Coordinates of C-alpha atoms in Angstrom, one line a residue:
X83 CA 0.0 0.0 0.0
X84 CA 1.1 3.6 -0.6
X85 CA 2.6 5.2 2.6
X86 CA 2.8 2.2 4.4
X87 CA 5.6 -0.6 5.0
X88 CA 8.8 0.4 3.6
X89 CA 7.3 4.1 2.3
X90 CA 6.0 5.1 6.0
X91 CA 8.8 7.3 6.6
X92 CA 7.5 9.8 3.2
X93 CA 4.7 10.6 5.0
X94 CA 3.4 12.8 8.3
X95 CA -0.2 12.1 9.0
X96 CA -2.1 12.8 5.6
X97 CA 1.0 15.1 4.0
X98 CA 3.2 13.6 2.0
X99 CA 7.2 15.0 3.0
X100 CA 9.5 16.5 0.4
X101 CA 12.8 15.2 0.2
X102 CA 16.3 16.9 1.1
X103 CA 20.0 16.1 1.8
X104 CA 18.9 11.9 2.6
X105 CA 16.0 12.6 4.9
X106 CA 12.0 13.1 4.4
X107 CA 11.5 16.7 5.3
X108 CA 8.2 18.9 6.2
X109 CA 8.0 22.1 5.1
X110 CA 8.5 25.1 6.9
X111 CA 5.7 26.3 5.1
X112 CA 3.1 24.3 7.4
X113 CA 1.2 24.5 3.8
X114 CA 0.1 21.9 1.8
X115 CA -0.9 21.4 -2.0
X116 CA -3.7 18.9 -2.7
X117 CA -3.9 16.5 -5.3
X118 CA -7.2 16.1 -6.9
X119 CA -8.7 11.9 -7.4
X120 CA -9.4 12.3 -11.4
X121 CA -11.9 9.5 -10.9
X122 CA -13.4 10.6 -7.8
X123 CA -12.9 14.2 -8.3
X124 CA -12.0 14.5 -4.8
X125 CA -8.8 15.0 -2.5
X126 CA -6.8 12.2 -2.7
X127 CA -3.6 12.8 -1.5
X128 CA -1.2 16.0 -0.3
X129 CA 2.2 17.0 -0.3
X130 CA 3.9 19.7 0.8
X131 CA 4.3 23.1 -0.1
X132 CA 7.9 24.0 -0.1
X133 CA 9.2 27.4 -0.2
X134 CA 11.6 29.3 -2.6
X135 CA 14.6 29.4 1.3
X136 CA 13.6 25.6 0.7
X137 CA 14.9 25.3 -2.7
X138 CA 17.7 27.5 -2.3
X139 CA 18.9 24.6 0.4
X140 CA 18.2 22.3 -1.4
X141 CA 20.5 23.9 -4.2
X142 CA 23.2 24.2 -2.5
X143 CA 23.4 20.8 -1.0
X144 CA 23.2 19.7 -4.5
X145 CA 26.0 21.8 -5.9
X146 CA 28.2 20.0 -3.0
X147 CA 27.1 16.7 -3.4
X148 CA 27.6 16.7 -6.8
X149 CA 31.4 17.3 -6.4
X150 CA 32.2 14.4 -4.2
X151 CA 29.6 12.3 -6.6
X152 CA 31.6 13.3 -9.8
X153 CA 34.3 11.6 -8.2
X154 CA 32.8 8.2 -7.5
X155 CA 33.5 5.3 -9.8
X156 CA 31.7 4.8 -12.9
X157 CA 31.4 0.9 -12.0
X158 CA 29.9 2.2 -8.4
X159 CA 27.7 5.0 -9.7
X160 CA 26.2 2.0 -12.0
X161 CA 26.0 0.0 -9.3
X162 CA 23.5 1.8 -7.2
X163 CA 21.4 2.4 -10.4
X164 CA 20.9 -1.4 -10.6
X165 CA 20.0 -1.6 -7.4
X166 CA 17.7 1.6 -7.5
X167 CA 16.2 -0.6 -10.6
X168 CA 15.7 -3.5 -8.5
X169 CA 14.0 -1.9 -5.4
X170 CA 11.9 0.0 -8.0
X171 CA 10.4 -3.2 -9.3
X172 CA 10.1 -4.5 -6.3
X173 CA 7.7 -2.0 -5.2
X174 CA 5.6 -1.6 -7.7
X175 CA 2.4 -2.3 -6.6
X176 CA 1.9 0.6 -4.6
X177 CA 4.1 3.2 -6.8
X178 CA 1.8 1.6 -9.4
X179 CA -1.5 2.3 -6.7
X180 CA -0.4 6.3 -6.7
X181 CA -0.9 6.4 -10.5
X182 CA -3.9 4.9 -10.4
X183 CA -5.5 6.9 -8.2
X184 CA -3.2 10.7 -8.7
X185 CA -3.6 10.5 -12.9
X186 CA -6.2 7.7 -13.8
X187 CA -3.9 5.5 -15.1
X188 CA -5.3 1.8 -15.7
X189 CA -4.0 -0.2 -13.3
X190 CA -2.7 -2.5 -15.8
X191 CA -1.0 0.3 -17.7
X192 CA 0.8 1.8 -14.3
X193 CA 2.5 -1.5 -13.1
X194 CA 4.0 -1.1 -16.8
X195 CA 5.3 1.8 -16.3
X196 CA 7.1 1.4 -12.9
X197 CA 8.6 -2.1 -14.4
X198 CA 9.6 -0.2 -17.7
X199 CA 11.0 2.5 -15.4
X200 CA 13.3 -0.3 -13.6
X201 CA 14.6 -1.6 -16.9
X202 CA 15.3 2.0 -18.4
X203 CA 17.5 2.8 -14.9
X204 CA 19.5 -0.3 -15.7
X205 CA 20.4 0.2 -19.1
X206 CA 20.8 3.7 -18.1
X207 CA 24.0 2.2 -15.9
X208 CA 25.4 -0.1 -18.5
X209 CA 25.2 2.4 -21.4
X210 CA 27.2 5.0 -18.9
X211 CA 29.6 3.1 -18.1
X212 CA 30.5 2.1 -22.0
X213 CA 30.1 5.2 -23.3
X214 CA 31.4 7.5 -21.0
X215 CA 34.3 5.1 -20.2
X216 CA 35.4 5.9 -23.3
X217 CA 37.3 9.1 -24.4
X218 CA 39.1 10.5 -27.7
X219 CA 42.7 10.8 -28.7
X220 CA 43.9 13.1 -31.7
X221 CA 47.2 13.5 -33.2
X222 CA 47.4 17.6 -34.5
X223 CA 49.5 16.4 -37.9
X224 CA 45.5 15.2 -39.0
X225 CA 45.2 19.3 -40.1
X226 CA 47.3 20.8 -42.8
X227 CA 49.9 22.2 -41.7
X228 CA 50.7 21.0 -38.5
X229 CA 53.5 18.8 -37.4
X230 CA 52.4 16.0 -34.7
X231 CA 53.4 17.8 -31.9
X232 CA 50.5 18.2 -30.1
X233 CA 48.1 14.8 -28.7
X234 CA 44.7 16.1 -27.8
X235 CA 42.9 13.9 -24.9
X236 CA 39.2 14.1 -24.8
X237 CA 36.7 13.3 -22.2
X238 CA 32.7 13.9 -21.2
X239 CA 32.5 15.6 -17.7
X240 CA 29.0 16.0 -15.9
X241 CA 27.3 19.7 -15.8
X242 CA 26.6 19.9 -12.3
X243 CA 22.8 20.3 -11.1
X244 CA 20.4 19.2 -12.6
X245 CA 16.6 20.1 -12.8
X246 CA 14.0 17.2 -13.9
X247 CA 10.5 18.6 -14.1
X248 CA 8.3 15.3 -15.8
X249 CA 4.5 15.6 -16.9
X250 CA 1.8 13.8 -15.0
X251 CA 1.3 11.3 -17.5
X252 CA 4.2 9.1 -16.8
X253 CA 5.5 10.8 -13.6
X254 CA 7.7 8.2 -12.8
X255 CA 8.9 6.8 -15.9
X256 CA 9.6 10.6 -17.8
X257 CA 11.0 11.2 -14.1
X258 CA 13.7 8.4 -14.1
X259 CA 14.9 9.1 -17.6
X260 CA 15.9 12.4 -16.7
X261 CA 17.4 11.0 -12.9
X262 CA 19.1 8.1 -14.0
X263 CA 20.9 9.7 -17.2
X264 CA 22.0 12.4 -15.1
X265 CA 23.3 9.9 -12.2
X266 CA 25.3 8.2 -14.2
X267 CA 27.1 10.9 -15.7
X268 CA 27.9 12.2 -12.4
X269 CA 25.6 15.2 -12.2
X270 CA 23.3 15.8 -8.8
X271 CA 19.5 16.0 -9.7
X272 CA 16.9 18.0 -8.4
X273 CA 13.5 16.5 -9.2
X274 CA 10.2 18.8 -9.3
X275 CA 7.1 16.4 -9.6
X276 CA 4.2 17.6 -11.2
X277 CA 1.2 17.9 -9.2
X278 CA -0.7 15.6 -10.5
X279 CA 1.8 12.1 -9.6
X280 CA 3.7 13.7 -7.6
X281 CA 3.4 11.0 -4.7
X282 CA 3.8 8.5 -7.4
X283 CA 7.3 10.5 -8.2
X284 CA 8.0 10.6 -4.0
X285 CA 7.2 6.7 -3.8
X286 CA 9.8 6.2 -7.1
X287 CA 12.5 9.0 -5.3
X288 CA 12.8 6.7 -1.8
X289 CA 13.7 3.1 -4.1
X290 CA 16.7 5.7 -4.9
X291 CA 17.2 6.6 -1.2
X292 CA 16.7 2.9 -0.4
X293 CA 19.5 1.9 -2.6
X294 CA 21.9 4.0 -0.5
X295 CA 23.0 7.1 -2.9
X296 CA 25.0 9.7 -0.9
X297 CA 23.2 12.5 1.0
X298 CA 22.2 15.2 -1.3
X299 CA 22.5 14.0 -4.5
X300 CA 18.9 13.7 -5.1
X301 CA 16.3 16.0 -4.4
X302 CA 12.7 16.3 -4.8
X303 CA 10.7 19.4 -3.8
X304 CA 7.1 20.1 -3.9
X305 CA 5.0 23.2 -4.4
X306 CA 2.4 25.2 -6.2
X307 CA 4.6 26.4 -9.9
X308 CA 3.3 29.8 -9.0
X309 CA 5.3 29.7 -5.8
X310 CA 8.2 27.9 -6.8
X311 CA 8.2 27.3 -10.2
X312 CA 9.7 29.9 -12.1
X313 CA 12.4 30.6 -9.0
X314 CA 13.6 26.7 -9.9
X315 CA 13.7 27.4 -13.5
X316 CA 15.6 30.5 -13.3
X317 CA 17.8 29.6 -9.8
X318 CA 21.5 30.7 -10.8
X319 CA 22.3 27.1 -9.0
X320 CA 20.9 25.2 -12.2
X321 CA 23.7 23.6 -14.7
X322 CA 20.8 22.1 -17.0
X323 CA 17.1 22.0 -17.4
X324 CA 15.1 18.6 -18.7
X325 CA 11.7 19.6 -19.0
X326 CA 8.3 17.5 -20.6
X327 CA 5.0 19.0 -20.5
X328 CA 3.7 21.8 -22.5
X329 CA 3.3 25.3 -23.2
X330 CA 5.3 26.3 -19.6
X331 CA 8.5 25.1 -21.6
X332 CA 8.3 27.4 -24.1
X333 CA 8.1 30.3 -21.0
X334 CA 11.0 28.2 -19.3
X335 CA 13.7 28.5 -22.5
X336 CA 12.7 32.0 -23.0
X337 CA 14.3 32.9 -19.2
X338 CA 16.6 29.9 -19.1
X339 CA 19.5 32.0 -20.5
X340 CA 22.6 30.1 -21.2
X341 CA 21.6 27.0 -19.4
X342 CA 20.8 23.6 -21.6
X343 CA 17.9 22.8 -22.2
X344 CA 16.2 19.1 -23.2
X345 CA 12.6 19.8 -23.8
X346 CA 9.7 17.7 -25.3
X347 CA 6.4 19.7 -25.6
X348 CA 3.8 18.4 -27.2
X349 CA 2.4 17.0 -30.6
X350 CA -0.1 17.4 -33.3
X351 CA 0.7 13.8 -34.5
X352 CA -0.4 13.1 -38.1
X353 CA -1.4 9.9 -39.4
X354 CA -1.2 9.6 -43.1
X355 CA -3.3 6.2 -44.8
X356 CA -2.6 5.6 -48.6
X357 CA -5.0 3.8 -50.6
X358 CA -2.5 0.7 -50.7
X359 CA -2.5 0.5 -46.5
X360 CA -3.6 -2.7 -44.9
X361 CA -6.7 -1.0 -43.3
X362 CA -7.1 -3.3 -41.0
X363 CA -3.2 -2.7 -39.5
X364 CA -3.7 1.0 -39.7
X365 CA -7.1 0.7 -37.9
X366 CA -5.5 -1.1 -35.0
X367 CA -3.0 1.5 -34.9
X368 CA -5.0 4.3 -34.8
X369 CA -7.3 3.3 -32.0
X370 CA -4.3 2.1 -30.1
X371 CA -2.7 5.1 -30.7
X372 CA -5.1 7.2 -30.6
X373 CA -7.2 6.2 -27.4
X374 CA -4.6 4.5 -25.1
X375 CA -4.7 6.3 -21.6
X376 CA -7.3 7.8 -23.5
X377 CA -5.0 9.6 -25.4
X378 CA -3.5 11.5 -22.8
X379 CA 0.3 10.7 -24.5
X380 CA 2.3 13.5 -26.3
X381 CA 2.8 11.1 -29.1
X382 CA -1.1 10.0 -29.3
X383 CA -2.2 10.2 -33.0
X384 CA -4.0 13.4 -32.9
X385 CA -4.9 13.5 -36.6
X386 CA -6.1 11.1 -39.0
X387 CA -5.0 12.0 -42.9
X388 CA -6.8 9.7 -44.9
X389 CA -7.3 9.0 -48.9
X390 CA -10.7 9.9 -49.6
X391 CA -11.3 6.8 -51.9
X392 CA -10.4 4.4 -48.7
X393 CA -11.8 6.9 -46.3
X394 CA -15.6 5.3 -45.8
X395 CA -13.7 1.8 -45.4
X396 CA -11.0 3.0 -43.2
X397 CA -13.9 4.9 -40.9
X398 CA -15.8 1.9 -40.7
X399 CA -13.0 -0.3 -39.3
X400 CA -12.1 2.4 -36.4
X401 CA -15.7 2.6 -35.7
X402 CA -16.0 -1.3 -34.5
X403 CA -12.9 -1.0 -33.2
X404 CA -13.9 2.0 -31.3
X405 CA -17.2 0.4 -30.3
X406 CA -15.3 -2.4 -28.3
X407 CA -13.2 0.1 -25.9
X408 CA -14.4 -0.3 -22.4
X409 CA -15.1 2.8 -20.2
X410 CA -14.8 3.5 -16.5
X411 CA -12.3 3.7 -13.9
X412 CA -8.7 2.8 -13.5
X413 CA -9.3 0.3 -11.0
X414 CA -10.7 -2.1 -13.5
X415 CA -8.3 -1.5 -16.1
X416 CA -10.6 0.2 -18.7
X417 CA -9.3 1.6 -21.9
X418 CA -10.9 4.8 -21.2
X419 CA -10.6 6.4 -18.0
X420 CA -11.0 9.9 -16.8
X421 CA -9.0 12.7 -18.1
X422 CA -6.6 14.1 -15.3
X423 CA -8.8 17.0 -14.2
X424 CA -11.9 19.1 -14.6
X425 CA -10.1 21.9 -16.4
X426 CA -8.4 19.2 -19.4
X427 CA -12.3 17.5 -20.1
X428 CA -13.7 21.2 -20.4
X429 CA -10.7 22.1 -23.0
X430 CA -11.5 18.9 -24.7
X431 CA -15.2 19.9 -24.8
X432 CA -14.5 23.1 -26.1
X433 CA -13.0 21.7 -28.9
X434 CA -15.5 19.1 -29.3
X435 CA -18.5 21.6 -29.6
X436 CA -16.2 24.5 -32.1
X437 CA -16.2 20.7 -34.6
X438 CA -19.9 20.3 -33.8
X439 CA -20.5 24.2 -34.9
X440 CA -18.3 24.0 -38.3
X441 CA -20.7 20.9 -38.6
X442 CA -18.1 17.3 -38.5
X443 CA -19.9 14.1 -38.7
X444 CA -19.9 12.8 -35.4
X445 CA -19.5 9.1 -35.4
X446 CA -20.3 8.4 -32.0
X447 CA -22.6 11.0 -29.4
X448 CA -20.4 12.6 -27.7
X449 CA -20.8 11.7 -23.8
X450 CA -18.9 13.4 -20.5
X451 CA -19.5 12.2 -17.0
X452 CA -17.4 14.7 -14.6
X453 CA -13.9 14.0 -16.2
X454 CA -14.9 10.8 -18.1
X455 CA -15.2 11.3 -21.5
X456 CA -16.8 8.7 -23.9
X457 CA -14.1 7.8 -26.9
X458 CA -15.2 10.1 -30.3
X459 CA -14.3 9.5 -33.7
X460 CA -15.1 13.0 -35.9
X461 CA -15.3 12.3 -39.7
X462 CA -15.2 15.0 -42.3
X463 CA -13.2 17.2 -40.2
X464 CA -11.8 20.9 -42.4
X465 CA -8.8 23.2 -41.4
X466 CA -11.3 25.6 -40.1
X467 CA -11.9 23.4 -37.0
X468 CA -9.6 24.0 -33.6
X469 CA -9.6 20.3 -33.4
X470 CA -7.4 20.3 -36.8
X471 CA -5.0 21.9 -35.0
X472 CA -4.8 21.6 -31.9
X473 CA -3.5 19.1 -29.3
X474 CA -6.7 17.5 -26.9
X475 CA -4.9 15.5 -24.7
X476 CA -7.8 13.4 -24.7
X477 CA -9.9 10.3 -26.1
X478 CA -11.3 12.8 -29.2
X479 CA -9.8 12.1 -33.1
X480 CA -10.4 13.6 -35.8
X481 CA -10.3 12.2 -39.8
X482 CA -9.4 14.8 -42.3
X483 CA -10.1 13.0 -46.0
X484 CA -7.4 14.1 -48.2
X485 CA -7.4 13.7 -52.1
X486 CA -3.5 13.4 -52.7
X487 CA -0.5 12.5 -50.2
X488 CA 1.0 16.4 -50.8
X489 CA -2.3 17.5 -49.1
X490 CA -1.7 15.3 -46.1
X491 CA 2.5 16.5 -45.7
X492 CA 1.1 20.2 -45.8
X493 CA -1.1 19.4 -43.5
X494 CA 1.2 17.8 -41.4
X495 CA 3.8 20.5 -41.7
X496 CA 1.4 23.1 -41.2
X497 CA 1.5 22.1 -37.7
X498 CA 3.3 24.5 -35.5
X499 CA 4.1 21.2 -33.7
X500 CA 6.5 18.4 -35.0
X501 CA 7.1 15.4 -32.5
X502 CA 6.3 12.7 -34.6
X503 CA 3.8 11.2 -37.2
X504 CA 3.2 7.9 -39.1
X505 CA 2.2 6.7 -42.5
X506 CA 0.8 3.9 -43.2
X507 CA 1.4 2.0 -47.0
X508 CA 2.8 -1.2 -48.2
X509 CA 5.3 0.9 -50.4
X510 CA 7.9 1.1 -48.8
X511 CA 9.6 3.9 -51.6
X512 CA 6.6 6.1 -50.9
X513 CA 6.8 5.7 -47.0
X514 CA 10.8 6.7 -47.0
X515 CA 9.9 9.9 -49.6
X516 CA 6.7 11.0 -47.5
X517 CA 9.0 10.4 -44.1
X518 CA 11.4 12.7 -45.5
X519 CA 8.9 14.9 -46.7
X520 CA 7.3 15.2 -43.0
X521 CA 8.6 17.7 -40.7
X522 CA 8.7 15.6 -37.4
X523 CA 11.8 14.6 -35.4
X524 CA 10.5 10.8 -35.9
X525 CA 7.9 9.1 -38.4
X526 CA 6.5 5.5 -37.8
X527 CA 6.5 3.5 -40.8
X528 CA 3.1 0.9 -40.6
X529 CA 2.8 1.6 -36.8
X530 CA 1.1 4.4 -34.1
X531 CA 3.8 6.9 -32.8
X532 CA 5.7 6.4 -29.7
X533 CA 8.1 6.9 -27.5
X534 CA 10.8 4.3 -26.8
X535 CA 12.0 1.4 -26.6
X536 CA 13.3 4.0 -24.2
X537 CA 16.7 3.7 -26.1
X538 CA 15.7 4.9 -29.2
X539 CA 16.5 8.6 -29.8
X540 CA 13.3 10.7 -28.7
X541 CA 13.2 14.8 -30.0
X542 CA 10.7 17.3 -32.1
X543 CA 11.1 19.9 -33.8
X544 CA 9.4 23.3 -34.0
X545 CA 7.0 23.7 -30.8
X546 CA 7.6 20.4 -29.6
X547 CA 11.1 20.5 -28.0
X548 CA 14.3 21.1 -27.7
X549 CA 17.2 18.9 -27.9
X550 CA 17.0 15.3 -28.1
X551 CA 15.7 12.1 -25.4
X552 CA 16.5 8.8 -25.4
X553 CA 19.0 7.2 -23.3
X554 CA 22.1 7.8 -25.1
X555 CA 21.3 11.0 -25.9
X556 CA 20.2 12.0 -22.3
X557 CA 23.6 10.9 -21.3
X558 CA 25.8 13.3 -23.8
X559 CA 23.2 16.0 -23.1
X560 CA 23.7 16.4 -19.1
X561 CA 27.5 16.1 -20.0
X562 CA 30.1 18.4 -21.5
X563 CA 33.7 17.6 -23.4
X564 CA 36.7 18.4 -21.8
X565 CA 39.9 19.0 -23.3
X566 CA 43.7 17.9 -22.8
X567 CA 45.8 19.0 -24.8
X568 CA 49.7 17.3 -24.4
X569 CA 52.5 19.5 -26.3
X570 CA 55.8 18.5 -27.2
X571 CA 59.3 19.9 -27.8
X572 CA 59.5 18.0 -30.8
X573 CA 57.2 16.1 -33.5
X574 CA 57.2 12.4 -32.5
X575 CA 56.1 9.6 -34.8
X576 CA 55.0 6.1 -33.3
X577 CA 57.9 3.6 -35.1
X578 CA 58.7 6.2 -36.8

């Protein structure tokens, strides 16, 4: 259970602690921020409010921690990320509990996550230690004009602090690939939940301090953004910022100055269907894609770009598949479940009842219980509708018939989003040209969008980020190269 056993420590009578140089801390604040049951539309949980004196200590234990940290063994900084993996899994069950209940998650769906959270800290580790295990050597006779007196030694160093601010929809797994990257290459991390799973994130924070990682390495405060947010962001004692959520980033790299910035904000994802697609694979795809954690997923297909001479057939299939998507609550692991708060279902209605205006074909009614919303298919959808354009973050789709595959790229491109996109055809000439063509930092060739294996590079362009994810990359982008240059009285020659 979630506070209990092993996690009792995390909490102090309802409020959930925040956590600071090894211990579980309350806040000086004597406030508290509550987190909101999606399902129940109730309080569920609280945590505390930490203030901006808070994060200033929590700063500067991080700057010092880091130093002694960046001086530990790579082999030992892996080390405690495989056991961090291990306790992780472990526990699952009631990390998996908190998403259930903080974001709506299906239960099914949330015990994923903290297992795929486990595996992505452990392959964190071995990936660090090959690649930053290895360095660079060059020889200055490689450029014209240059005797070889001069070998050059390079090396990737860590960039010191490091802020991880994840998105409620995968507060623990978005959370770890920012920690453990960061870890690894011998940075110190400060972690800022959001709201909505943040005890999820507190319950995933205490594996780490249960795998024994030295005292102020890892931090995680809590806090209303309005308080604390913006003094994180901009705190002088940030050496990197990795960021997922939404239009906040866009505020963030405008003040972040010359700090680094990893960002992943949103999508418009397109779906393009050609007249040769296997309908029924691109129909699977599109509900699964489109309606998982009732489409609550930055790399949801948002869009449906579809020949017009297989459109009726194509429309049909989604419906039945659409038709056999259960609804309810996370507890009994439902494909739809409610949206994560009141303010995101009336955003989606909003752009539900703009399509219904401009007059789209609806091909179910459209249904809302509190912040359940009823899957929708919208056929015959124009440019003129919001919902053409703009990002739901919920179980709504909308089909836009096009008449040739230029229409659909222009569409796509249009977007002031890139993340990613998919086509679906059997040629596999066409689905490399139209790929190219596409202005998103991945396309899916006969398959939904999405993000991972979590090794798999991970970036969009335009609106949708900064920078680029995946494990591999996360490592080289919360490090730096550092440079040794050997110079010698005379050019020497090996054998020579």
């Amino acid at each position: 259970m979630a506070g209990n056993g092993v996690f009792a420590e995390i909490i102090d009578g309802e409020v959930y602690k925040y956590y600071c140089e090894g211990e579980w801390r309350k806040s000086a604040s004597g406030k508290s921020v509550a987190i909101i049951n999606p399902t129940t539309r109730k309080t569920q949980y609280k945590v505390q409010a930490c203030t901006q004196e808070e994060v200033n200590k929590v700063m500067e234990i991080a700057k010092a921690a880091q130093k002694s940290w960046a001086k530990t063994p790579l082999w030992k900084r892996a080390e405690l990320l495989h056991k961090a993996a291990a306790i992780l899994k472990e526990h699952k069950a009631p990390i998996a509990e908190c998403l259930v209940k903080e974001i709506a998650k299906p239960a099914k769906d949330a015990v994923t996550e903290v297992v795929r959270s486990g595996d992505l800290v452990s392959y964190t580790a071995e990936e660090g230690v090959r690649i930053l295990g290895e360095g660079k050597f060059l020889v200055s006779d490689s450029f014209p004009g240059n005797e070889r007196t001069k070998y050059c030694l390079t090396s990737k160093i860590p960039l010191g602090v490091i802020l991880a601010i994840p998105p409620f929809n995968y507060p623990v797994n978005l959370a770890v690939s920012k920690i453990a990257p960061a870890l690894i290459a011998g940075n110190s991390l400060v972690l800022k939940p959001p709201t909505q799973g943040a005890v999820a994130a507190l319950h995933m924070v205490h594996c780490f301090h249960l795998a024994g990682f030295p005292k102020g390495l890892i931090s995680c405060v809590t806090g209303k953004g309005s308080e604390i947010g913006d003094f994180l962001t901009m705190h002088p004692g940030v050496n990197c910022i990795s960021f997922t959520g939404g239009d906040t980033g866009v505020a963030i790299s405008k003040k972040a100055g010359m700090v680094p910035l990893q960002m992943e904000l949103g999508g418009k994802d397109a779906c393009i269907v050609l007249e040769d697609a296997d309908l029924d694979l691109a129909a699977g795809n599109i509900v699964k894609g489109g309606f998982s954690y009732s489409g609550q997923r930055c790399t949801a297909v948002k869009v449906v770009l579809v020949m017009e001479s297989v459109a009726d057939t194509l429309v049909e299939k989604v419906n039945a598949k659409v038709a056999k998507l259960t609804v309810g609550p996370p507890e009994d692991d439902c494909d739809i479940t409610p949206v994560v708060s009141e303010s995101s279902a009336n955003f989606i209605e909003g752009l539900v009842m703009d399509a219904k205006e401009k007059d789209a074909t609806f091909c179910q009614p459209y249904k809302r219980e509190g912040n359940l919303i009823w899957p929708l298919l919208l056929d015959n959808v124009r440019p003129d509708m919001r919902i053409a354009w703009e990002e739901p973050f919920g179980p709504v789709l909308p089909i836009i018939r096009i008449n040739s595959v230029e229409e659909g790229i222009h569409h796509c491109n249009a977007s002031n989003f890139g993340l990613q996109g998919c086509v679906f055809t059997k040629d596999i000439n066409k689905a490399i040209l139209i790929s190219d063509a596409m202005e998103t930092g991945t396309v899916q060739i006969n398959s939904a969008p999405a993000r991972g294996p979590d090794h798999f590079p991970f970036q969009g362009i335009k609106d949708s980020g900064i920078g680029s994810q995946g494990i591999t990359n996360s490592i080289n982008m919360m490090t730096k190269v550092k440079t040794t240059v050997i110079n010698l009285p005379t050019p020497s020659y090996t054998m020579g």
